[in-house]
PDB file of C-alpha atoms and ligand atoms in Angstrom:
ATOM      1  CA  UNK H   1     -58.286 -46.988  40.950  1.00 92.00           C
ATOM      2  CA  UNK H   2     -59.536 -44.252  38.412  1.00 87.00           C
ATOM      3  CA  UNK H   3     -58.687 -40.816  40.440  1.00 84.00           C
ATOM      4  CA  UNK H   4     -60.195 -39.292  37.152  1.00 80.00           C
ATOM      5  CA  UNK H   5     -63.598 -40.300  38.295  1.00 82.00           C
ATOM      6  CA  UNK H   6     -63.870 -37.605  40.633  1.00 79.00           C
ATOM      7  CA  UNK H   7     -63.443 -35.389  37.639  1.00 78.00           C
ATOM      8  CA  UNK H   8     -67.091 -36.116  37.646  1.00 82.00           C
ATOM      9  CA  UNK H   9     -68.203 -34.268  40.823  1.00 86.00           C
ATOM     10  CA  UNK H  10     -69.292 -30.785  40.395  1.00 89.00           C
ATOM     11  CA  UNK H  11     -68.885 -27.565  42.375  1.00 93.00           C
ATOM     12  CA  UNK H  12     -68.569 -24.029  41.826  1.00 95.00           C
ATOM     13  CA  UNK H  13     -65.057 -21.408  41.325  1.00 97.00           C
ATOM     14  CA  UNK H  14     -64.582 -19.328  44.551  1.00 98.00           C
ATOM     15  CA  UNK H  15     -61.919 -16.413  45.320  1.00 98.00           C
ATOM     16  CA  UNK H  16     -61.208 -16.992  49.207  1.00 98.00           C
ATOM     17  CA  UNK H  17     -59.165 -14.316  50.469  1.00 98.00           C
ATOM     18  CA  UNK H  18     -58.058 -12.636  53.913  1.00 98.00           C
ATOM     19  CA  UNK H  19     -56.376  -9.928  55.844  1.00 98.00           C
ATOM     20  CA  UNK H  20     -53.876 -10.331  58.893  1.00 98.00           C
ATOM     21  CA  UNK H  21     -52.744  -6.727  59.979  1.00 96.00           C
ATOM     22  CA  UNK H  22     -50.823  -5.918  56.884  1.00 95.00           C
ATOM     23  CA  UNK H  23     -50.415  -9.285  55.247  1.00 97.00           C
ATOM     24  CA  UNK H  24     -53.127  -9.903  52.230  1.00 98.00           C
ATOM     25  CA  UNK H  25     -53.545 -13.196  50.511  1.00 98.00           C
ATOM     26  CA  UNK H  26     -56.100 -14.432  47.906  1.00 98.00           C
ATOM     27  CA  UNK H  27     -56.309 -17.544  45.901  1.00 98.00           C
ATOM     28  CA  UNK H  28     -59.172 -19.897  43.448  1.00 97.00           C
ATOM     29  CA  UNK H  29     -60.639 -22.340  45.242  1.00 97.00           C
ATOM     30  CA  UNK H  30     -63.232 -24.952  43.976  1.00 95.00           C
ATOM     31  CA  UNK H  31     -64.088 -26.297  47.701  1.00 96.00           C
ATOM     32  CA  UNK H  32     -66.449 -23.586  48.797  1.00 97.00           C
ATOM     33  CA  UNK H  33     -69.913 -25.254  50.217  1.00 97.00           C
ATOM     34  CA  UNK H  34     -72.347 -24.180  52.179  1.00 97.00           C
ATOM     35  CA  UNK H  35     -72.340 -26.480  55.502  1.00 98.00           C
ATOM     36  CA  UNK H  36     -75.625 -25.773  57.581  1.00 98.00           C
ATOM     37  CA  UNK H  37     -77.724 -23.057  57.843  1.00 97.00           C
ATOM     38  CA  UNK H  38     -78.355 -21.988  61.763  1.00 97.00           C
ATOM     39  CA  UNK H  39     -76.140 -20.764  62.235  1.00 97.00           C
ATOM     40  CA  UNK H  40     -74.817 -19.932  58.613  1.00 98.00           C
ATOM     41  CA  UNK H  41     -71.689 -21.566  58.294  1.00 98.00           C
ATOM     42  CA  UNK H  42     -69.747 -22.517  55.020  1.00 98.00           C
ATOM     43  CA  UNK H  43     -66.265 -24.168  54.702  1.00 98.00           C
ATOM     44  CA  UNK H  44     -63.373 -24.132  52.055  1.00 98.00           C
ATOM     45  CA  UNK H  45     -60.467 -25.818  51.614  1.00 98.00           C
ATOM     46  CA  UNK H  46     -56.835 -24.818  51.363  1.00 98.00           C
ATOM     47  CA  UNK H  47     -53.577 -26.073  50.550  1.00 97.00           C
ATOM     48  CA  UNK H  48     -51.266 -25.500  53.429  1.00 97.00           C
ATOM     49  CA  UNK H  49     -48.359 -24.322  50.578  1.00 97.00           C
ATOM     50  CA  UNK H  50     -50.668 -21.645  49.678  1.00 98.00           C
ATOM     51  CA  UNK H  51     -50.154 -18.003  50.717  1.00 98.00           C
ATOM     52  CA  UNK H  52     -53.732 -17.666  51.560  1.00 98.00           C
ATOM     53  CA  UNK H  53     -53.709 -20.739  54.231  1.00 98.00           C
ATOM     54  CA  UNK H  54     -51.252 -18.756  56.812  1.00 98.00           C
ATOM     55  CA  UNK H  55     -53.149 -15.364  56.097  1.00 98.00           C
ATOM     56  CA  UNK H  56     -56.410 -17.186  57.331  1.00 98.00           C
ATOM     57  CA  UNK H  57     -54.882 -18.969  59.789  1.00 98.00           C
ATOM     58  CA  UNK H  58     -53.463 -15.305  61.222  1.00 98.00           C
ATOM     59  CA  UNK H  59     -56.191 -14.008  60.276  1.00 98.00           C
ATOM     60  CA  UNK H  60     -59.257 -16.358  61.653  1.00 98.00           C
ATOM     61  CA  UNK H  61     -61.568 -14.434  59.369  1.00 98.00           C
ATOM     62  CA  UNK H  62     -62.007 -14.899  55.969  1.00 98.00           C
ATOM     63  CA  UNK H  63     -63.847 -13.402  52.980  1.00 98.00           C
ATOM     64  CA  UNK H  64     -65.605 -15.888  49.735  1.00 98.00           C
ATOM     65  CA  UNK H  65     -67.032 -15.078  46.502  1.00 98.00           C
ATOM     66  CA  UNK H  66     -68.150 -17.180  44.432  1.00 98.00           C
ATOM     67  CA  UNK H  67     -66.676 -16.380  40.532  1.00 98.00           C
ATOM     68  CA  UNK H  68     -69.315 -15.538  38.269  1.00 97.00           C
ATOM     69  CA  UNK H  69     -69.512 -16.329  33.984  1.00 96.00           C
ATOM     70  CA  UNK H  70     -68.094 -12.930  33.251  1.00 96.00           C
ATOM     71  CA  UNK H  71     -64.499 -14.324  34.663  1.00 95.00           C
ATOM     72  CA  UNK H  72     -61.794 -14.887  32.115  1.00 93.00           C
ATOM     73  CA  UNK H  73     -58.779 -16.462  32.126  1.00 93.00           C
ATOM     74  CA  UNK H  74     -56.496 -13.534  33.241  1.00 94.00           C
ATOM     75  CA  UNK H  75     -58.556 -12.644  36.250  1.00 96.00           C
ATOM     76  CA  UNK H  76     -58.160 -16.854  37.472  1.00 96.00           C
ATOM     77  CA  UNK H  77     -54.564 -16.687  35.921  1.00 95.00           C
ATOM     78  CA  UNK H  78     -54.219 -13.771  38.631  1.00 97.00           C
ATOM     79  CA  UNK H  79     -56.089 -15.345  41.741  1.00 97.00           C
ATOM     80  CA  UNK H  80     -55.567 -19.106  40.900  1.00 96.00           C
ATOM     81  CA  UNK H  81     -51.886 -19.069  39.218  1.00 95.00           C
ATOM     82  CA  UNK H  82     -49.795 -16.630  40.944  1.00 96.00           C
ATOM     83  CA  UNK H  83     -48.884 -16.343  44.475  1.00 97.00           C
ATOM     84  CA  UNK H  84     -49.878 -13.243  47.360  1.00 97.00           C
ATOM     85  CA  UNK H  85     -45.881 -14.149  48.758  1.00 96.00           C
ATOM     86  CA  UNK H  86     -44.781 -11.995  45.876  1.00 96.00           C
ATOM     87  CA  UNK H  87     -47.890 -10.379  43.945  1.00 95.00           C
ATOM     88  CA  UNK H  88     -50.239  -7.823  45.100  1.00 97.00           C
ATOM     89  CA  UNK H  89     -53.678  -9.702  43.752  1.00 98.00           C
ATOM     90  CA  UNK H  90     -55.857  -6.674  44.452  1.00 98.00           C
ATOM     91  CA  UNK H  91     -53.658  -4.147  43.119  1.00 96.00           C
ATOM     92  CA  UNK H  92     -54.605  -2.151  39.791  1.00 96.00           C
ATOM     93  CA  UNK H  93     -58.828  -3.830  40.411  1.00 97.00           C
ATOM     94  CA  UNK H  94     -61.562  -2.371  42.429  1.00 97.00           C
ATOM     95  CA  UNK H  95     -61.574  -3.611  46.140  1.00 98.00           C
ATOM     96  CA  UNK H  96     -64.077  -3.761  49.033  1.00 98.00           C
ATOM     97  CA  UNK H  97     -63.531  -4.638  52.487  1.00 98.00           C
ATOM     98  CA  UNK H  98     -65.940  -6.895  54.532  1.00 98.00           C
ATOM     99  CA  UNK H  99     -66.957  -5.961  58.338  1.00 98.00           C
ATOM    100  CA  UNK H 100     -64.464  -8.282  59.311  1.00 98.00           C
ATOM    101  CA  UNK H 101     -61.695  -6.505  57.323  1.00 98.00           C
ATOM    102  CA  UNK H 102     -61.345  -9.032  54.411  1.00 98.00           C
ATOM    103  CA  UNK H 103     -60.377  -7.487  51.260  1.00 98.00           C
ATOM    104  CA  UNK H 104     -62.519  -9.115  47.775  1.00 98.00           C
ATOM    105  CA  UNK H 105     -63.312  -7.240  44.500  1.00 98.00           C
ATOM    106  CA  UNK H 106     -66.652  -6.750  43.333  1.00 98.00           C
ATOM    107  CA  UNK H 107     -65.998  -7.752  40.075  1.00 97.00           C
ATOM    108  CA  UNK H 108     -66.832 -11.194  38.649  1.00 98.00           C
ATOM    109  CA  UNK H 109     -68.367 -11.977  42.258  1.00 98.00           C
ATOM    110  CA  UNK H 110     -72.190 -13.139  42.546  1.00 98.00           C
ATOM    111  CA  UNK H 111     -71.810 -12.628  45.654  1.00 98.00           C
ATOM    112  CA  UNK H 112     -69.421 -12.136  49.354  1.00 98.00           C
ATOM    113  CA  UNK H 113     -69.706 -13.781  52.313  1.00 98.00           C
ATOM    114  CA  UNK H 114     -67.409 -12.306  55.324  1.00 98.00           C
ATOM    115  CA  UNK H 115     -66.879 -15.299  57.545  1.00 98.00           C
ATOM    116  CA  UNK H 116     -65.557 -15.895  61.389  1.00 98.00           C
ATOM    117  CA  UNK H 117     -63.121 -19.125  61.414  1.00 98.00           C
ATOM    118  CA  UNK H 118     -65.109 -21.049  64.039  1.00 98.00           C
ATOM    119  CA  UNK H 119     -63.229 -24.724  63.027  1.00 98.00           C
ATOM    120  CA  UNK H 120     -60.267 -26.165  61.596  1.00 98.00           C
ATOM    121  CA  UNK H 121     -59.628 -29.222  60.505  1.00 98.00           C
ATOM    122  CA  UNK H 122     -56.255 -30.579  58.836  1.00 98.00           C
ATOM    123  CA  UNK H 123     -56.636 -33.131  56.411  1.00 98.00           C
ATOM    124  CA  UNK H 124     -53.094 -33.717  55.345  1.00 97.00           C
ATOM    125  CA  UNK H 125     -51.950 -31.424  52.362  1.00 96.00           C
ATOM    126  CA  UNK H 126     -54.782 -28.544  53.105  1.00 97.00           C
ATOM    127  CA  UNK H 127     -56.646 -27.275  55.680  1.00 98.00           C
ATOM    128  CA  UNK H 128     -60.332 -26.962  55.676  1.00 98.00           C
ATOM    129  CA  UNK H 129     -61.440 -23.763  57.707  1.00 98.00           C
ATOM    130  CA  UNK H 130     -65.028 -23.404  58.986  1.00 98.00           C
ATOM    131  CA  UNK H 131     -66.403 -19.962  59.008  1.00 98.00           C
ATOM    132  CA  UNK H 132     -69.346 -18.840  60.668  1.00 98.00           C
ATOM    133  CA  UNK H 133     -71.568 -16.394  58.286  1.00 98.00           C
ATOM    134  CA  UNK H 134     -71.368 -12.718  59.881  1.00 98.00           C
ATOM    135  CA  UNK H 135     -72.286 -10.726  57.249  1.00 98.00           C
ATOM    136  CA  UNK H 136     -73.355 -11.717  53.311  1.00 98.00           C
ATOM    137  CA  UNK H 137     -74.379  -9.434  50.314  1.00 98.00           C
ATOM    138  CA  UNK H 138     -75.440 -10.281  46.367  1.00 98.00           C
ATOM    139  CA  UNK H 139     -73.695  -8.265  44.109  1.00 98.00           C
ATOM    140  CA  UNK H 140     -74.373  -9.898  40.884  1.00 97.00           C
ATOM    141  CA  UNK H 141     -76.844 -11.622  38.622  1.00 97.00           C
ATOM    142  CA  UNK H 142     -74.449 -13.273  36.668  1.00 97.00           C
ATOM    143  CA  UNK H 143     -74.259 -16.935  36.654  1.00 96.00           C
ATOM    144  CA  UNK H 144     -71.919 -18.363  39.258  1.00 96.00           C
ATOM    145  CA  UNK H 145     -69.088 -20.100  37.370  1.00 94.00           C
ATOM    146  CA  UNK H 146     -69.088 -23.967  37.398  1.00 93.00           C
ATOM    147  CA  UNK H 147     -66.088 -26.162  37.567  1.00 89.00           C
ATOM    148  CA  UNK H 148     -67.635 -27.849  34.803  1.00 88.00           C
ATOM    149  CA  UNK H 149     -67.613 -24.629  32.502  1.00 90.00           C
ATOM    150  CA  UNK H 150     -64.148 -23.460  33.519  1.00 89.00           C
ATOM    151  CA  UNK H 151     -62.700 -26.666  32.278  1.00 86.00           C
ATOM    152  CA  UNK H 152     -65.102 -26.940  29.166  1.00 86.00           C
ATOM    153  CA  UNK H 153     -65.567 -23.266  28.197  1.00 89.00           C
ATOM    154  CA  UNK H 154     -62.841 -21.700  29.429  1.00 87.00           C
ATOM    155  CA  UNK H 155     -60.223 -24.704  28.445  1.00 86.00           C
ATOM    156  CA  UNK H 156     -58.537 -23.769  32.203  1.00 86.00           C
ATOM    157  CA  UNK H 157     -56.269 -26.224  34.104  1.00 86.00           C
ATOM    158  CA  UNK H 158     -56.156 -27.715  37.557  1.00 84.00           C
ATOM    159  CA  UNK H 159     -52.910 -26.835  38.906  1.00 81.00           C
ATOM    160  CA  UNK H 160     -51.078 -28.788  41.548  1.00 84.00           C
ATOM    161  CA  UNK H 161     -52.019 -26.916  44.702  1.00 84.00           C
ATOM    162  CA  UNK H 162     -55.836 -27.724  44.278  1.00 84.00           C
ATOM    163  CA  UNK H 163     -57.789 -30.676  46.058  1.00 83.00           C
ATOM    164  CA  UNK H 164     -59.104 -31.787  43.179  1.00 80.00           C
ATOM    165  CA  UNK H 165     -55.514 -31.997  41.230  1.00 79.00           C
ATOM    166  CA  UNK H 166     -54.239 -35.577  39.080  1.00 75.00           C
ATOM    167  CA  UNK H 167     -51.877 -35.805  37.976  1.00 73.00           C
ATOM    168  CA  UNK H 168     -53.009 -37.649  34.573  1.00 64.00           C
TER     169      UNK H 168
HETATM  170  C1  FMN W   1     -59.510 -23.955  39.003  1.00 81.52           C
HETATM  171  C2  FMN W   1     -58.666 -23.879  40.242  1.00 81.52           C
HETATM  172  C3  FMN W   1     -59.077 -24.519  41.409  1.00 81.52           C
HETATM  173  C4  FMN W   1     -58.308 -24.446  42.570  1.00 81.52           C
HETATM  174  N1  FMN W   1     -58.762 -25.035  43.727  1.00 81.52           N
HETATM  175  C5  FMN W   1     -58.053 -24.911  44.870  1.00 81.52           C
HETATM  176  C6  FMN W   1     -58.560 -25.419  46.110  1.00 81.52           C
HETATM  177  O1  FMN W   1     -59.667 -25.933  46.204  1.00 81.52           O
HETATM  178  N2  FMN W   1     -57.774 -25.262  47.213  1.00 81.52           N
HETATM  179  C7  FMN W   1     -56.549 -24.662  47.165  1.00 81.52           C
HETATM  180  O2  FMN W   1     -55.888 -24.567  48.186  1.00 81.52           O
HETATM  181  N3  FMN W   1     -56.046 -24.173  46.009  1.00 81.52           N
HETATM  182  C8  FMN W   1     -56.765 -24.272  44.869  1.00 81.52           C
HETATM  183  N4  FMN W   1     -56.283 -23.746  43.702  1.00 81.52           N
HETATM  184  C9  FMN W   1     -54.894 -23.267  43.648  1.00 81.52           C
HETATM  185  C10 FMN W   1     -54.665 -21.855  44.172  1.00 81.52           C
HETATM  186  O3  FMN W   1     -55.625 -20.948  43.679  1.00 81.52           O
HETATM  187  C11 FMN W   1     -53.265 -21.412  43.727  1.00 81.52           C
HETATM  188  O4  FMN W   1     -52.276 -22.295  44.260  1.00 81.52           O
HETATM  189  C12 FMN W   1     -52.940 -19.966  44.072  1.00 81.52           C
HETATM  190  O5  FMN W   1     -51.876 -19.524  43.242  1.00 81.52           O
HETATM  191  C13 FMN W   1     -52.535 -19.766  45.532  1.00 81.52           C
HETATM  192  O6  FMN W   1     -52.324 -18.410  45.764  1.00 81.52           O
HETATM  193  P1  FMN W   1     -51.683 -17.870  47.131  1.00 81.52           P
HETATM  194  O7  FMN W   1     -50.278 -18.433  47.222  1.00 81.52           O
HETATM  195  O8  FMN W   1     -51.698 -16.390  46.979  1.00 81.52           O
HETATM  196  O9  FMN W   1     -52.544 -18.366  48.238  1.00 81.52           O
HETATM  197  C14 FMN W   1     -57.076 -23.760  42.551  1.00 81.52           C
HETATM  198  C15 FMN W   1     -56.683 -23.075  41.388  1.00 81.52           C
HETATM  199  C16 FMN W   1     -57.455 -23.133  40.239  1.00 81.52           C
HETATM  200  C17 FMN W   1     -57.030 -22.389  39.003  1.00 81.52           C
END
Protein backbone atom coordinates (compact mmCIF):
# COMPACT_ATOMS: atom_id res chain seq x y z
CA UNK A 1 0.00 0.00 0.00
CA UNK A 2 1.05 3.62 -1.13
CA UNK A 3 0.22 5.79 2.22
CA UNK A 4 1.62 8.64 -0.08
CA UNK A 5 -1.56 8.57 -2.03
CA UNK A 6 -3.40 10.37 0.45
CA UNK A 7 -0.87 13.09 -0.11
CA UNK A 8 -3.38 13.69 -2.79
CA UNK A 9 -6.43 14.78 -0.71
CA UNK A 10 -6.79 18.38 -0.10
CA UNK A 11 -7.89 20.52 2.84
CA UNK A 12 -7.21 23.73 4.31
CA UNK A 13 -4.39 25.01 7.45
CA UNK A 14 -6.38 25.74 10.69
CA UNK A 15 -5.07 27.20 14.20
CA UNK A 16 -7.44 25.29 16.79
CA UNK A 17 -6.91 26.60 20.09
CA UNK A 18 -8.64 26.69 23.69
CA UNK A 19 -8.85 27.96 27.19
CA UNK A 20 -9.37 25.84 30.49
CA UNK A 21 -9.32 28.34 33.52
CA UNK A 22 -5.74 29.32 33.23
CA UNK A 23 -4.33 26.66 30.96
CA UNK A 24 -3.99 27.94 27.07
CA UNK A 25 -3.08 25.65 24.25
CA UNK A 26 -2.95 26.20 20.44
CA UNK A 27 -1.69 24.09 17.66
CA UNK A 28 -1.90 23.71 13.24
CA UNK A 29 -4.26 21.50 12.29
CA UNK A 30 -5.15 20.44 8.66
CA UNK A 31 -8.48 18.43 9.79
CA UNK A 32 -10.84 21.33 10.16
CA UNK A 33 -14.28 20.61 8.05
CA UNK A 34 -17.35 21.82 8.17
CA UNK A 35 -19.82 18.78 9.18
CA UNK A 36 -23.57 19.92 8.66
CA UNK A 37 -25.14 22.99 8.69
CA UNK A 38 -28.41 22.99 11.18
CA UNK A 39 -27.22 23.18 13.46
CA UNK A 40 -23.65 24.55 12.46
CA UNK A 41 -21.32 22.11 13.54
CA UNK A 42 -17.62 21.57 12.35
CA UNK A 43 -15.04 19.00 13.65
CA UNK A 44 -11.13 18.82 13.91
CA UNK A 45 -8.86 16.45 14.74
CA UNK A 46 -6.18 16.17 17.39
CA UNK A 47 -3.39 14.18 18.42
CA UNK A 48 -3.90 13.04 21.94
CA UNK A 49 0.19 13.94 22.60
CA UNK A 50 -0.68 17.38 21.77
CA UNK A 51 -1.01 20.15 24.39
CA UNK A 52 -4.06 21.42 22.75
CA UNK A 53 -6.06 17.88 23.02
CA UNK A 54 -6.23 18.04 27.09
CA UNK A 55 -6.94 21.93 26.96
CA UNK A 56 -10.10 21.06 24.79
CA UNK A 57 -10.89 18.22 26.48
CA UNK A 58 -10.89 20.57 29.94
CA UNK A 59 -12.04 22.94 28.18
CA UNK A 60 -15.18 21.49 25.99
CA UNK A 61 -15.05 24.68 23.96
CA UNK A 62 -12.88 25.42 21.38
CA UNK A 63 -11.92 28.27 19.03
CA UNK A 64 -10.80 27.62 14.77
CA UNK A 65 -9.40 29.79 12.23
CA UNK A 66 -8.69 28.92 9.28
CA UNK A 67 -4.82 30.28 8.20
CA UNK A 68 -4.95 32.61 5.49
CA UNK A 69 -1.97 33.24 2.36
CA UNK A 70 -0.40 36.00 4.37
CA UNK A 71 1.00 33.11 6.92
CA UNK A 72 4.69 32.43 6.85
CA UNK A 73 6.71 29.99 8.09
CA UNK A 74 7.51 31.49 11.57
CA UNK A 75 3.93 32.10 12.50
CA UNK A 76 3.22 27.84 11.60
CA UNK A 77 6.81 27.22 13.04
CA UNK A 78 5.12 28.90 16.25
CA UNK A 79 1.55 27.21 16.24
CA UNK A 80 2.44 23.93 14.36
CA UNK A 81 6.18 23.20 15.71
CA UNK A 82 6.40 24.14 19.23
CA UNK A 83 4.45 23.04 22.12
CA UNK A 84 1.72 25.29 24.66
CA UNK A 85 3.41 22.70 27.69
CA UNK A 86 6.31 25.09 27.60
CA UNK A 87 5.63 28.17 25.14
CA UNK A 88 3.23 30.91 25.49
CA UNK A 89 1.83 30.82 21.59
CA UNK A 90 -0.11 34.06 21.99
CA UNK A 91 2.42 35.95 23.73
CA UNK A 92 4.24 39.04 21.98
CA UNK A 93 0.87 38.81 18.87
CA UNK A 94 -2.44 40.45 19.01
CA UNK A 95 -5.18 38.25 20.73
CA UNK A 96 -9.01 38.11 20.82
CA UNK A 97 -11.17 36.12 22.90
CA UNK A 98 -14.36 34.33 21.58
CA UNK A 99 -17.81 34.38 23.69
CA UNK A 100 -16.87 31.17 24.85
CA UNK A 101 -13.49 32.39 26.21
CA UNK A 102 -11.17 30.88 23.50
CA UNK A 103 -8.18 32.86 22.89
CA UNK A 104 -7.13 33.18 18.63
CA UNK A 105 -5.24 36.10 16.95
CA UNK A 106 -6.66 38.02 14.30
CA UNK A 107 -3.85 37.87 12.26
CA UNK A 108 -3.45 35.52 9.29
CA UNK A 109 -7.15 34.27 10.16
CA UNK A 110 -9.99 34.46 7.35
CA UNK A 111 -11.99 33.87 9.74
CA UNK A 112 -13.05 32.39 13.78
CA UNK A 113 -15.44 30.14 14.67
CA UNK A 114 -16.04 29.78 18.67
CA UNK A 115 -17.36 26.27 19.02
CA UNK A 116 -19.28 24.14 21.97
CA UNK A 117 -17.70 20.42 22.09
CA UNK A 118 -21.01 18.61 21.55
CA UNK A 119 -19.06 14.99 20.48
CA UNK A 120 -16.02 13.11 20.86
CA UNK A 121 -14.85 10.49 19.21
CA UNK A 122 -11.36 8.62 19.75
CA UNK A 123 -9.89 7.20 16.85
CA UNK A 124 -6.71 5.78 18.22
CA UNK A 125 -3.70 8.31 18.16
CA UNK A 126 -6.12 11.63 18.10
CA UNK A 127 -9.25 12.64 19.05
CA UNK A 128 -11.76 14.18 16.81
CA UNK A 129 -13.94 16.81 18.80
CA UNK A 130 -17.31 17.98 17.43
CA UNK A 131 -18.20 21.52 18.12
CA UNK A 132 -21.40 23.03 17.75
CA UNK A 133 -21.13 26.68 15.96
CA UNK A 134 -22.08 29.42 18.73
CA UNK A 135 -20.75 32.29 17.42
CA UNK A 136 -18.62 32.94 13.86
CA UNK A 137 -17.09 36.21 12.39
CA UNK A 138 -14.94 36.99 8.90
CA UNK A 139 -12.06 38.86 9.55
CA UNK A 140 -10.20 38.60 6.39
CA UNK A 141 -10.27 38.58 2.62
CA UNK A 142 -7.24 36.86 2.21
CA UNK A 143 -7.17 33.54 0.67
CA UNK A 144 -7.51 30.69 3.13
CA UNK A 145 -4.23 28.73 3.01
CA UNK A 146 -4.33 25.28 1.28
CA UNK A 147 -2.44 22.24 2.32
CA UNK A 148 -1.51 22.09 -1.14
CA UNK A 149 0.25 25.63 -1.08
CA UNK A 150 1.89 25.18 2.31
CA UNK A 151 3.72 22.20 1.03
CA UNK A 152 4.35 23.70 -2.56
CA UNK A 153 4.81 27.42 -1.79
CA UNK A 154 5.80 27.52 1.43
CA UNK A 155 8.25 24.23 1.15
CA UNK A 156 6.68 23.37 4.98
CA UNK A 157 6.79 19.84 6.50
CA UNK A 158 4.31 17.45 8.02
CA UNK A 159 5.56 16.72 11.34
CA UNK A 160 4.84 13.57 13.27
CA UNK A 161 1.93 14.63 15.45
CA UNK A 162 -0.38 15.34 12.36
CA UNK A 163 -3.07 12.85 10.85
CA UNK A 164 -1.89 13.17 7.73
CA UNK A 165 1.98 12.33 8.75
CA UNK A 166 4.35 9.34 6.63
CA UNK A 167 6.77 8.65 7.37
CA UNK A 168 8.44 8.40 3.71
C1 LIG B 1 1.04 21.52 8.45
C2 LIG B 1 0.71 20.94 9.79
C3 LIG B 1 -0.43 20.16 9.95
C4 LIG B 1 -0.75 19.62 11.20
N1 LIG B 1 -1.92 18.90 11.35
C5 LIG B 1 -2.27 18.43 12.57
C6 LIG B 1 -3.53 17.79 12.77
O1 LIG B 1 -4.37 17.68 11.88
N2 LIG B 1 -3.80 17.33 14.03
C7 LIG B 1 -2.91 17.46 15.06
O2 LIG B 1 -3.21 17.01 16.16
N3 LIG B 1 -1.72 18.06 14.90
C8 LIG B 1 -1.38 18.56 13.68
N4 LIG B 1 -0.19 19.21 13.52
C9 LIG B 1 0.81 19.18 14.60
C10 LIG B 1 0.61 20.20 15.71
O3 LIG B 1 0.34 21.49 15.19
C11 LIG B 1 1.90 20.25 16.54
O4 LIG B 1 2.17 18.96 17.10
C12 LIG B 1 1.90 21.32 17.61
O5 LIG B 1 3.24 21.60 17.99
C13 LIG B 1 1.12 20.93 18.86
O6 LIG B 1 1.12 22.00 19.76
P1 LIG B 1 0.57 21.85 21.26
O7 LIG B 1 1.45 20.84 21.96
O8 LIG B 1 0.70 23.22 21.82
O9 LIG B 1 -0.84 21.38 21.16
C14 LIG B 1 0.11 19.81 12.29
C15 LIG B 1 1.25 20.63 12.14
C16 LIG B 1 1.56 21.19 10.91
C17 LIG B 1 2.76 22.07 10.76
Amino acid sequence: MDATALFKFSSGLYVVSARAGEDVGACVINTGLQLTAEPLQVEVVVNKQNYTEGVIERAGHFALVPITQEADMPYIGRFGFRTSANFDKFGGIETRETILGDPYTPACAACVVACEVVQTLDVGTHMIFVGEVKDAEVLSDAEPLTYAYYHSTLKGKTPPKASSYVAV
